[in-house]
XYZ file of C-alpha atoms in Angstrom:
703
model
C 60.668 103.163 82.146
C 58.060 100.525 82.906
C 58.804 98.220 85.848
C 57.896 94.556 85.942
C 55.750 93.528 88.931
C 58.694 92.103 90.851
C 58.392 90.753 94.393
C 57.345 92.153 97.760
C 60.206 90.348 99.509
C 62.958 90.979 100.336
C 62.510 94.636 101.147
C 65.067 97.064 99.766
C 66.927 96.942 96.452
C 68.011 93.432 95.424
C 70.215 92.899 92.375
C 70.019 89.413 90.810
C 72.474 89.766 87.932
C 69.935 90.965 85.359
C 68.161 93.760 87.170
C 67.042 95.038 90.535
C 63.910 94.440 92.574
C 62.732 97.379 94.672
C 60.357 96.935 97.627
C 59.247 99.490 100.227
C 56.776 99.084 103.092
C 54.313 101.905 103.786
C 50.817 101.390 105.090
C 50.146 105.131 104.904
C 51.191 105.625 101.277
C 48.589 106.187 98.587
C 51.337 105.437 96.095
C 55.141 105.406 95.945
C 57.531 106.727 93.329
C 60.979 105.195 92.877
C 63.438 107.938 91.919
C 66.523 107.051 89.869
C 69.429 109.483 89.494
C 72.131 109.564 86.838
C 75.677 110.883 87.263
C 74.539 114.437 86.505
C 71.880 114.237 89.227
C 68.960 114.165 86.801
C 65.966 112.341 88.226
C 63.705 109.730 86.624
C 60.556 108.764 88.556
C 58.974 105.338 88.289
C 55.663 104.635 89.982
C 55.547 101.302 91.826
C 52.104 100.031 90.882
C 52.257 96.667 92.665
C 51.248 96.603 96.343
C 51.096 93.454 98.477
C 50.597 93.671 102.222
C 51.407 97.397 102.093
C 54.698 96.660 100.326
C 55.096 98.711 97.134
C 57.351 96.906 94.675
C 58.657 96.569 91.131
C 61.533 95.092 89.119
C 63.669 97.134 86.722
C 65.572 95.168 84.100
C 69.112 96.395 83.489
C 69.361 98.441 86.685
C 72.414 97.275 88.624
C 75.101 98.031 91.195
C 75.984 101.674 91.638
C 72.533 102.947 90.673
C 71.542 105.886 92.875
C 67.942 105.979 94.005
C 65.448 107.234 96.577
C 61.689 107.279 97.166
C 58.877 109.799 97.160
C 55.863 108.746 99.210
C 52.477 110.222 98.349
C 50.019 110.106 101.211
C 48.451 112.003 104.112
C 50.232 114.806 105.916
C 48.584 115.374 109.286
C 51.142 115.635 112.110
C 48.385 115.751 114.727
C 47.610 112.126 113.853
C 51.227 111.167 113.216
C 51.007 111.154 109.399
C 53.946 112.937 107.701
C 53.976 111.821 104.062
C 55.328 114.442 101.682
C 56.320 113.658 98.076
C 58.545 116.731 98.005
C 60.904 114.927 100.357
C 63.352 112.551 98.720
C 63.648 109.649 101.153
C 66.434 107.187 101.905
C 65.445 103.537 101.644
C 65.409 102.083 105.202
C 66.737 98.845 103.645
C 69.438 100.476 101.514
C 72.567 98.298 101.487
C 74.731 101.340 100.750
C 74.257 105.098 101.022
C 76.412 107.748 99.411
C 76.661 111.502 99.106
C 76.773 114.383 101.521
C 73.968 115.659 103.718
C 73.353 119.343 103.036
C 71.529 120.986 105.922
C 69.109 122.920 103.743
C 65.838 124.180 105.337
C 64.010 121.819 102.977
C 65.051 118.910 105.216
C 63.297 120.023 108.355
C 59.807 119.323 109.562
C 57.418 122.090 108.606
C 55.750 124.493 111.007
C 52.980 122.403 112.489
C 50.629 125.392 112.463
C 51.099 125.835 108.696
C 50.861 122.382 107.102
C 49.822 123.952 103.814
C 53.485 124.907 103.331
C 54.593 121.309 103.286
C 55.143 121.280 99.533
C 57.210 124.438 99.165
C 60.614 122.785 98.883
C 62.210 119.753 97.318
C 64.975 117.999 99.262
C 66.569 116.280 96.246
C 70.258 117.145 96.168
C 70.324 117.759 99.909
C 70.088 114.188 101.221
C 72.374 111.214 100.481
C 71.340 108.708 97.840
C 70.527 105.071 98.400
C 72.704 102.790 96.260
C 72.124 99.430 94.616
C 74.966 97.091 95.615
C 76.593 94.028 94.151
C 75.862 91.168 96.578
C 78.566 88.912 95.140
C 81.902 88.718 96.979
C 84.737 86.211 97.109
C 84.763 85.157 100.745
C 87.331 82.433 99.954
C 87.468 80.098 102.960
C 86.074 82.587 105.447
C 84.686 81.137 108.654
C 83.473 82.592 111.911
C 86.016 82.018 114.716
C 83.191 81.334 117.223
C 85.479 81.980 120.169
C 83.809 80.815 123.399
C 82.751 83.684 125.622
C 85.023 82.640 128.455
C 88.042 82.771 126.128
C 87.075 86.138 124.656
C 88.977 89.397 125.066
C 87.127 92.334 123.507
C 88.816 95.427 122.078
C 86.444 98.377 121.676
C 87.603 100.519 118.769
C 86.639 103.285 116.369
C 87.393 102.644 112.685
C 88.913 106.068 112.121
C 90.275 106.699 115.597
C 92.295 103.487 115.673
C 93.897 103.888 112.254
C 94.098 107.605 111.454
C 97.641 108.247 112.702
C 99.264 104.821 112.400
C 102.622 105.396 110.669
C 102.692 101.974 108.976
C 99.295 102.359 107.307
C 99.321 104.162 103.933
C 97.649 107.553 104.175
C 94.997 106.538 101.662
C 93.857 103.705 103.973
C 93.886 105.550 107.275
C 90.494 105.989 108.886
C 88.938 103.187 106.829
C 87.801 99.573 106.925
C 90.884 98.767 104.835
C 92.976 100.423 107.534
C 91.541 98.060 110.157
C 92.365 95.151 107.836
C 95.965 96.342 107.380
C 98.593 93.890 108.691
C 99.874 96.528 111.148
C 96.527 96.679 112.962
C 95.914 92.936 112.767
C 99.390 92.274 114.183
C 98.769 94.716 117.040
C 95.493 93.035 117.933
C 97.076 89.593 117.840
C 100.038 90.664 119.989
C 97.614 92.160 122.461
C 95.722 88.867 122.778
C 92.493 90.326 121.409
C 89.940 87.779 120.177
C 87.186 90.214 119.143
C 87.119 93.808 117.959
C 83.971 95.722 118.883
C 83.542 98.592 116.420
C 81.733 101.775 117.326
C 78.774 102.346 114.983
C 79.460 101.580 111.333
C 75.837 101.765 110.195
C 75.413 104.817 107.954
C 75.097 107.863 110.182
C 74.964 111.619 109.812
C 76.184 114.629 111.735
C 73.186 116.394 113.227
C 72.417 120.023 112.485
C 73.394 121.243 115.951
C 76.966 119.953 115.596
C 77.237 120.919 111.941
C 76.501 124.554 112.764
C 79.320 124.511 115.334
C 81.819 123.033 112.898
C 81.880 119.730 114.783
C 80.966 116.214 113.701
C 79.167 113.169 115.063
C 82.437 111.285 115.481
C 81.151 108.309 117.475
C 78.352 107.626 114.984
C 75.352 107.150 117.279
C 73.043 108.855 114.778
C 72.001 106.107 112.381
C 70.082 106.656 109.150
C 70.723 103.288 107.460
C 70.613 99.996 109.361
C 71.923 97.902 106.451
C 74.562 100.240 105.026
C 78.229 100.406 106.105
C 79.171 104.032 106.729
C 80.499 105.383 103.448
C 83.111 107.737 104.950
C 85.030 104.706 106.245
C 85.680 103.440 102.705
C 88.984 104.350 101.067
C 87.268 104.385 97.662
C 83.877 106.059 97.062
C 81.062 103.579 96.623
C 83.140 100.566 97.688
C 82.103 100.530 101.350
C 80.359 97.147 101.186
C 83.278 95.454 99.481
C 85.833 97.021 101.844
C 83.824 96.120 104.937
C 83.643 92.502 103.811
C 87.376 92.533 103.099
C 88.020 93.800 106.616
C 85.930 91.018 108.157
C 87.679 88.407 106.019
C 91.129 89.666 107.063
C 90.218 89.689 110.756
C 88.692 86.215 110.552
C 91.883 84.926 108.982
C 93.588 86.062 112.193
C 90.872 84.392 114.342
C 89.529 87.776 115.432
C 85.774 88.200 115.651
C 83.948 91.352 114.539
C 81.268 92.746 116.849
C 79.235 95.792 115.828
C 77.945 98.479 118.160
C 74.408 98.935 116.811
C 71.854 101.666 117.472
C 68.359 100.275 116.968
C 66.813 102.512 119.615
C 66.488 105.724 117.577
C 67.380 107.310 114.235
C 68.931 110.544 112.983
C 65.529 112.066 112.180
C 65.247 113.387 115.734
C 62.140 114.913 117.288
C 59.101 116.549 115.676
C 61.249 119.450 114.477
C 63.978 117.250 113.027
C 64.748 116.472 109.377
C 62.584 114.207 107.255
C 65.144 111.850 105.725
C 63.624 108.379 105.618
C 61.189 106.549 107.889
C 59.437 109.694 109.137
C 58.187 110.363 105.610
C 57.548 106.701 104.726
C 55.345 105.591 107.630
C 55.935 107.679 110.733
C 53.387 105.831 112.886
C 54.804 102.393 112.122
C 58.460 103.192 112.702
C 58.416 105.595 115.681
C 56.946 105.658 119.190
C 54.532 108.587 119.247
C 53.103 110.200 122.366
C 49.617 108.917 123.018
C 46.983 111.631 122.582
C 49.680 113.898 121.120
C 50.957 112.071 118.054
C 52.820 115.010 116.595
C 55.470 114.408 119.286
C 57.776 111.444 119.872
C 58.479 109.297 122.903
C 62.142 109.725 123.774
C 63.857 107.101 125.933
C 67.235 107.831 124.371
C 67.812 111.572 124.805
C 68.032 111.973 121.029
C 64.497 113.053 120.160
C 62.817 109.783 119.159
C 62.573 106.073 119.884
C 61.880 103.301 117.395
C 58.501 101.629 117.773
C 59.342 98.085 118.875
C 55.609 97.411 119.250
C 55.272 97.574 115.474
C 55.771 94.349 113.456
C 57.334 96.367 110.617
C 59.933 97.900 112.921
C 60.684 94.532 114.496
C 61.054 93.079 111.003
C 63.422 95.906 110.054
C 65.631 95.241 113.083
C 65.665 91.470 112.669
C 66.240 91.670 108.892
C 69.142 94.032 109.544
C 70.716 91.758 112.150
C 70.395 88.707 109.919
C 71.863 90.623 106.971
C 74.973 91.603 108.916
C 75.503 88.003 110.027
C 74.707 86.160 106.801
C 75.914 88.647 104.167
C 78.573 90.633 106.031
C 79.774 87.733 108.236
C 79.912 89.653 111.526
C 80.101 87.692 114.769
C 77.949 89.651 117.178
C 76.353 92.884 118.264
C 76.545 95.300 121.152
C 73.149 96.989 121.473
C 73.274 100.658 122.401
C 70.721 101.635 125.080
C 69.245 98.151 124.838
C 66.649 98.791 127.538
C 64.749 100.868 124.963
C 64.180 97.726 122.889
C 62.375 96.209 125.882
C 59.864 99.061 126.227
C 56.810 97.727 124.419
C 54.608 99.925 126.539
C 56.164 102.113 129.236
C 58.147 99.897 131.545
C 61.202 97.882 130.597
C 60.140 94.254 130.031
C 62.805 91.620 129.450
C 60.084 89.391 127.963
C 59.370 91.939 125.225
C 58.697 90.717 121.688
C 62.123 91.754 120.436
C 63.855 89.366 122.815
C 61.440 86.581 121.920
C 62.266 87.080 118.241
C 65.990 86.968 118.940
C 65.575 83.839 121.057
C 63.901 81.851 118.276
C 65.873 83.227 115.343
C 68.216 80.490 114.029
C 70.783 83.049 112.811
C 70.796 85.937 115.280
C 70.521 83.706 118.345
C 73.830 82.043 117.498
C 76.084 85.117 117.595
C 77.339 87.189 120.503
C 74.611 89.465 121.893
C 75.793 92.194 124.255
C 73.433 94.671 125.869
C 74.190 98.129 127.097
C 71.606 97.457 129.800
C 70.230 100.939 130.352
C 68.555 103.898 128.675
C 67.634 107.384 129.893
C 63.967 106.626 130.608
C 62.389 105.824 134.002
C 63.553 102.469 135.343
C 66.013 102.185 132.495
C 68.999 100.917 134.504
C 68.681 97.161 133.984
C 72.110 95.666 134.753
C 71.467 91.987 135.433
C 67.957 92.137 134.001
C 68.385 90.775 130.484
C 67.395 87.288 129.269
C 69.736 84.291 129.660
C 70.982 84.402 126.062
C 72.451 87.866 126.551
C 75.632 89.263 128.038
C 75.823 92.788 129.426
C 78.143 95.694 129.856
C 78.471 95.507 133.630
C 78.293 99.100 134.834
C 78.416 97.948 138.447
C 81.754 96.263 137.762
C 83.161 99.493 136.329
C 81.977 101.604 139.264
C 83.075 99.157 141.965
C 86.566 98.564 140.577
C 87.120 102.298 140.131
C 85.994 102.958 143.705
C 88.204 100.226 145.152
C 91.399 101.476 143.544
C 90.764 105.125 144.352
C 90.447 104.142 147.998
C 86.753 104.453 148.659
C 85.886 102.624 151.915
C 83.475 99.744 152.506
C 83.407 98.288 148.991
C 84.995 94.898 149.788
C 81.870 92.755 149.577
C 80.715 94.158 146.288
C 84.269 94.223 144.955
C 84.606 90.508 145.696
C 81.361 89.813 143.885
C 82.350 91.851 140.831
C 85.771 90.257 140.274
C 84.311 86.742 140.591
C 81.686 87.163 137.868
C 78.829 89.044 139.601
C 76.870 85.941 140.567
C 74.378 88.184 142.372
C 73.388 89.592 138.981
C 73.604 86.605 136.650
C 73.421 83.271 138.465
C 69.734 83.116 139.332
C 68.507 83.162 135.715
C 70.875 80.481 134.482
C 73.622 82.666 133.114
C 77.354 82.115 133.522
C 80.191 84.393 134.703
C 80.833 85.451 131.119
C 77.444 87.198 131.081
C 79.420 90.023 132.674
C 81.338 92.149 130.159
C 83.899 93.670 132.501
C 85.224 97.122 131.720
C 86.739 100.024 133.621
C 86.689 102.422 130.668
C 84.672 102.696 127.457
C 84.416 105.120 124.566
C 81.924 107.083 126.673
C 83.949 108.598 129.510
C 87.568 109.023 130.521
C 90.335 106.992 128.916
C 92.377 104.861 131.312
C 95.126 107.479 131.507
C 92.631 110.283 132.089
C 90.841 108.229 134.752
C 93.973 108.444 136.918
C 94.902 111.992 135.861
C 91.739 114.067 136.287
C 89.179 114.596 139.020
C 86.947 116.642 136.745
C 85.938 116.554 133.093
C 87.475 119.092 130.725
C 85.117 119.230 127.761
C 85.705 122.799 126.640
C 86.370 121.708 123.043
C 82.788 120.437 122.772
C 81.437 123.985 122.954
C 78.797 123.277 125.595
C 80.474 125.091 128.501
C 81.002 121.831 130.373
C 77.338 120.867 130.499
C 77.897 117.679 128.512
C 79.477 114.454 129.722
C 79.117 112.618 133.014
C 79.919 114.344 136.300
C 80.185 111.117 138.331
C 83.416 109.725 136.904
C 84.771 107.987 140.028
C 88.195 109.131 138.907
C 91.212 110.329 140.890
C 94.014 112.538 139.624
C 96.574 111.082 142.075
C 97.277 114.531 143.509
C 97.563 116.852 140.504
C 94.907 117.748 137.940
C 96.072 116.917 134.428
C 99.631 116.916 133.035
C 102.484 117.068 135.532
C 106.233 116.565 135.826
C 105.966 115.352 139.416
C 107.778 111.987 139.425
C 105.868 110.609 142.414
C 102.491 111.491 140.920
C 103.458 109.987 137.574
C 104.696 106.772 139.208
C 101.409 106.447 141.087
C 99.415 107.005 137.885
C 101.393 104.341 136.052
C 100.751 101.914 138.931
C 97.037 102.738 139.006
C 96.737 102.037 135.297
C 98.346 98.641 135.835
C 96.074 97.983 138.819
C 92.934 98.621 136.803
C 94.095 96.562 133.831
C 95.303 93.681 136.013
C 92.057 93.595 137.992
C 90.008 93.453 134.817
C 92.137 90.811 133.100
C 92.251 88.588 136.195
C 88.501 88.864 136.909
C 85.911 86.250 135.989
C 83.846 87.396 133.037
C 84.779 88.874 129.661
C 87.313 91.726 129.728
C 86.926 94.691 127.387
C 89.903 96.936 126.632
C 89.292 100.294 124.962
C 91.485 101.144 122.002
C 94.537 103.092 123.034
C 94.281 102.358 126.759
C 97.142 99.913 126.333
C 99.144 102.775 124.783
C 98.411 105.413 127.421
C 95.986 107.351 125.208
C 94.670 110.624 126.638
C 91.826 112.906 125.604
C 93.107 115.731 127.772
C 90.356 115.142 130.319
C 87.515 115.209 127.775
C 85.065 112.523 128.908
C 82.613 112.987 126.044
C 84.622 113.105 122.813
C 81.599 112.191 120.686
C 82.099 115.223 118.443
C 85.903 115.324 118.270
C 87.086 113.890 114.964
C 90.657 115.009 115.596
C 93.733 114.329 117.718
C 91.655 114.517 120.902
C 89.964 111.223 120.061
C 92.413 109.523 117.690
C 94.908 106.962 118.947
C 98.463 108.333 119.074
C 100.831 105.587 117.945
C 104.033 107.462 118.826
C 104.989 105.893 122.160
C 107.445 106.988 124.819
C 109.179 104.532 127.146
C 106.382 104.461 129.724
C 103.726 103.882 127.074
C 105.788 101.083 125.542
C 106.079 99.498 128.987
C 102.287 99.743 129.445
C 101.719 98.004 126.108
C 104.123 95.218 127.096
C 102.426 94.847 130.490
C 98.959 94.620 128.927
C 100.029 92.107 126.276
C 101.848 89.964 128.832
C 98.886 89.977 131.188
C 96.431 89.060 128.432
C 98.666 86.153 127.408
C 98.815 85.101 131.065
C 95.000 85.078 131.202
C 94.780 82.986 128.033
C 97.180 80.404 129.527
C 95.262 79.960 132.772
C 91.618 78.851 132.666
C 91.208 79.496 136.395
C 90.804 83.202 135.487
C 88.153 82.524 132.840
C 85.910 79.891 134.352
C 82.653 78.909 132.663
C 80.899 78.334 135.982
C 80.487 80.387 139.121
C 82.490 79.618 142.240
C 80.591 77.557 144.780
C 82.684 78.292 147.867
C 83.048 74.601 148.643
C 84.988 71.535 147.439
C 83.842 70.564 143.945
C 84.413 66.797 144.264
C 84.410 64.422 147.205
C 88.133 63.863 146.687
C 88.885 67.586 146.928
C 90.163 68.929 150.222
C 90.014 72.614 149.365
C 87.159 74.859 148.309
C 87.240 76.331 144.834
C 87.711 79.825 146.314
C 88.712 81.264 149.682
C 89.068 84.849 150.958
C 91.662 86.076 153.460
C 92.450 89.162 155.466
C 95.992 90.555 155.185
C 96.790 88.705 158.425
C 96.195 85.382 156.655
C 92.926 84.602 158.444
C 89.859 83.615 156.461
C 87.374 86.428 156.033
C 84.486 86.477 158.503
C 81.191 88.319 158.207
C 82.424 91.316 160.190
C 85.477 91.609 157.943
C 83.309 92.228 154.902
C 81.680 95.151 156.686
C 84.979 96.639 157.836
C 84.880 100.353 157.078
C 88.599 100.238 156.276
C 87.955 97.730 153.479
C 90.891 98.409 151.183
C 92.930 95.189 151.251
C 92.034 91.561 150.660
C 93.487 88.283 149.354
C 91.728 85.560 147.387
C 92.739 81.954 146.708
C 91.690 80.504 143.330
C 91.819 76.704 143.259
C 93.008 75.484 139.866
C 92.122 71.899 140.766
C 88.451 72.820 141.183
C 87.395 74.561 137.971
C 84.350 72.265 137.684
C 84.397 72.117 133.904
C 85.390 69.823 131.065
C 86.753 70.421 127.585
C 85.067 69.325 124.343
C 86.477 65.814 124.767
C 85.074 65.513 128.268
C 88.441 65.818 130.000
C 88.285 67.675 133.316
C 89.943 71.097 133.103
C 92.526 71.894 135.764
C 95.055 74.650 136.235
C 97.616 75.922 138.678
C 96.283 77.604 141.812
C 96.791 81.296 142.519
C 96.626 83.776 145.345
C 95.784 87.403 144.571
C 96.730 90.036 147.134
C 95.122 93.427 146.491
C 96.104 96.519 148.446
C 94.241 99.750 147.657
C 95.565 101.424 150.814
C 97.941 104.392 150.535
C 100.613 102.537 152.540
C 102.391 99.209 152.114
C 100.658 96.295 153.832
C 102.137 92.987 154.937
C 100.112 89.985 153.815
C 100.574 86.669 155.635
C 100.252 83.782 153.213
C 97.714 81.034 154.072
C 98.767 77.853 155.832
C 100.247 74.901 154.027
C 96.877 73.342 153.148
C 96.555 75.925 150.394
C 100.118 75.584 149.182
C 103.548 74.962 150.618
C 105.425 77.351 148.336
C 104.393 80.329 146.224
C 106.098 82.429 143.561
C 105.223 85.969 142.469
C 103.984 86.039 138.854
C 102.348 89.487 138.653
C 103.282 92.648 140.516
C 101.679 95.921 139.446
C 104.137 97.914 141.553
C 106.972 96.866 139.256
C 105.011 95.910 136.133
C 106.393 92.365 136.246
C 104.389 89.563 134.616
C 105.813 86.014 134.821
C 109.390 87.167 134.789
C 111.984 84.419 135.423
C 113.342 84.201 138.939
C 110.273 85.566 140.704
C 110.431 85.778 144.484
C 109.501 82.564 146.335
C 107.550 82.404 149.625
C 106.648 79.547 151.926
C 103.258 79.062 153.551
C 102.826 81.448 156.477
C 105.498 83.829 155.168
C 104.927 87.564 155.173
C 104.667 89.276 151.791
C 105.032 93.029 151.570
C 102.497 94.396 149.080
C 103.271 97.941 148.025
C 100.801 100.740 148.500
C 98.079 100.662 145.857
C 99.208 97.535 144.062
C 98.200 93.999 143.182
C 100.370 90.899 143.522
C 99.504 87.513 142.033
C 101.268 84.414 143.360
C 101.282 80.998 141.745
C 101.415 77.831 143.819
C 104.599 75.880 143.208
C 103.897 72.209 142.699
C 106.141 69.885 144.730
C-alpha cells in the first residue's frame, strides 16, 4: 500500500470522505511506520516517507472510519539522554479521536531494564495495547447551540458517567453506565428538577487501569489516568466503536435541556507513569518533547502529580497537543468548559508555579478556548503547589478554602467567623484584587475526592479497607464530624442531627456568593460507607443508589427547592462583590451588614470572639449594583440569614426597622422548610429562636 504525500496538519487521523490523512510529530524519529490492522488482527505496515517540521505524514485512499491503526517509531533508544524509541512497541496515536480494545498487562509493555538496553527489542506489544481508530467526523447536530449560562446563574453538578446511571431503574440496562445513559430522559429530568445548569463529568478522555490496581482486581474508576486526549472513553459507549457518536448525542440532548457539559480534564500527566512504566504512546514517540525529565538525570521524570510523570508544558509540541485537544472538544464535540485537574502543574514552566506561564497566555489569546468555562483545581502535589486565588482573571477555581471553612463552621470549630464571612460572600480576599468577580469561586463542601455529604456528617475517620492499602490512601484531614456515633446508627437523635447538618451544608453553599457545585448523589443521601477515596471502586460503593427512603426523598426535595429559590433571587448570585456601603446616593442602607445574635452590628472585637459560632447577615436586594442585558438595574427582595453552629438554641434579635419592618421565615434547616406558605412573621426588634446547629433565612416583607 503506497501512501500519497498527504498533509502535515492536522495531526492525527483525518477522514475526508475519500480517505484518511495520517500525521504524527516526532523530532527523535528516524522514520515512522503506520500500522493498519484488519478484523483478524493481521498487521500491514506503511512507511510515512513525508516529513515536514518533524511531522511524519501520508494519505491513504479508501481508508475510512473504523480502521484500526497504531505507529512504530524507529529512532534512538538511550534512556540516559531521555530517548526511548523502540519499533517493537506498537504506539497509540496521541491525536487519536477514538481508541478501542483492551489493555493486556503483558511484560512487553513495560520499560526495559535500564542496565540492559540491548534487550529492548525482545518483545512486540501488538495485541497488548488498545488500537487507535479512524472516526467519522460527520454528525447531525440539528439545531444544537451552547447554552452559555452566565457564571453567576450556574449550578454545577459533578458526576461520573457510570456512577450516576448504573443503577437507575428507569434506564434500560443496555444504556446504564454510558453516555447514552446520561442522555436518557430520566437523568435529564432529574438534573432539570434539581436546578442544575451544568454537569461536570469526571474524566471521559480515554484512560486505562494501571498495573498496580489491575493486579489487585480493582479498576481506575475515576479515570485520572489518561492515554488519549482526543478520544471519549470507549467503555462508556453502549455500542462498541460508537463512543464518538454517543458522546455527541449526549451533549446534544443536554443542550436541548439548557444544560452545559463541562469536562474534568487531566493534562498534567499520562498513564505511562514513571521510568518503569509502560510504553504506550508519547514515551515511545518523543519522550523528551512530551514529558518533563529530571535535569542531569533524563532517564527519570519530574513528578508534580504523584502519578510518576508530568507533561512538559515548556515544549511547543506539548502545548500544541493540549490546545488542539481543548479546541477539538469545543468545536467538534460541542462541550462548554473544562475543569483542569491539578492545574498548578500546567503553570510550572521551570520549577515554581507561575500564573503567567505560556499555557495561560495561549488560553488567553485563543478565540475558541478563551470563550468557554475554565475551572482550575488550583493545586498540585509539588512544592508551592497550593495556589487558591492565584490563577489569571479569566479563570475560576475550586475554592478549597471555602470547603474547609464551611466544614469547620458547622462542626463547631471556634474562631472561624471572619473567614467564614469572607467565604460565603465570594472570597473577595482571594479574587477581587486581580479583577475577578465573586463567581471566580467555585463553592463546594464535597467533591468526588473525599467523603460524600452523608459520610461527612457520619464519620470522623476514613474507612478505606476496600481499597486494599491498609488505610494509607485518602486524606486524613477531612474536617468531618460523625455527630456522636461512627458510621451507621439507629439513634434517632444522632440521625436527626445528621439530617440537619446535611441541610446546613447544602443551604450554606446554595445561599453563598459564587458558583455552587453539588456532587452527584449528595442530594439523595449517597454514602460510600466512609470510604473517602473511592477512585478504584467500580461497584456499589461508588455508584449512586436511586432507591430512596423517606428521609432521602425529603433531602432531594429540600435541595431542589433551595436551588429554585437561589435561581429566583439574584441577591444570592451577585456579579459584583459587596462594598459594605450604600451603592447609590439615594440608598439609605449598605449592600451588606453583619449582626451579632443580640441584633447589634458586628464590631472588630466580635470577629475575633473565640466563641464565634453564630452570626446574622443582611443582604440588601435594592443594592445589587448590576444591570441586565437591557441596562435595567437589577433589584431583589432583601434577606436576613441567621446562622447558629452552636450546640444549643440561640435567640437572635432582628435588626431595627431601618433594615425592615416585618420579616417572614423562608428557609429553616431545622425543619427542612423552603418557602412554605404561612411562614412565621416577625417584626423589627423581635426575638427569633434559631435551633441548635441550624440556619434560618428571613425575607423582608414589603409594606
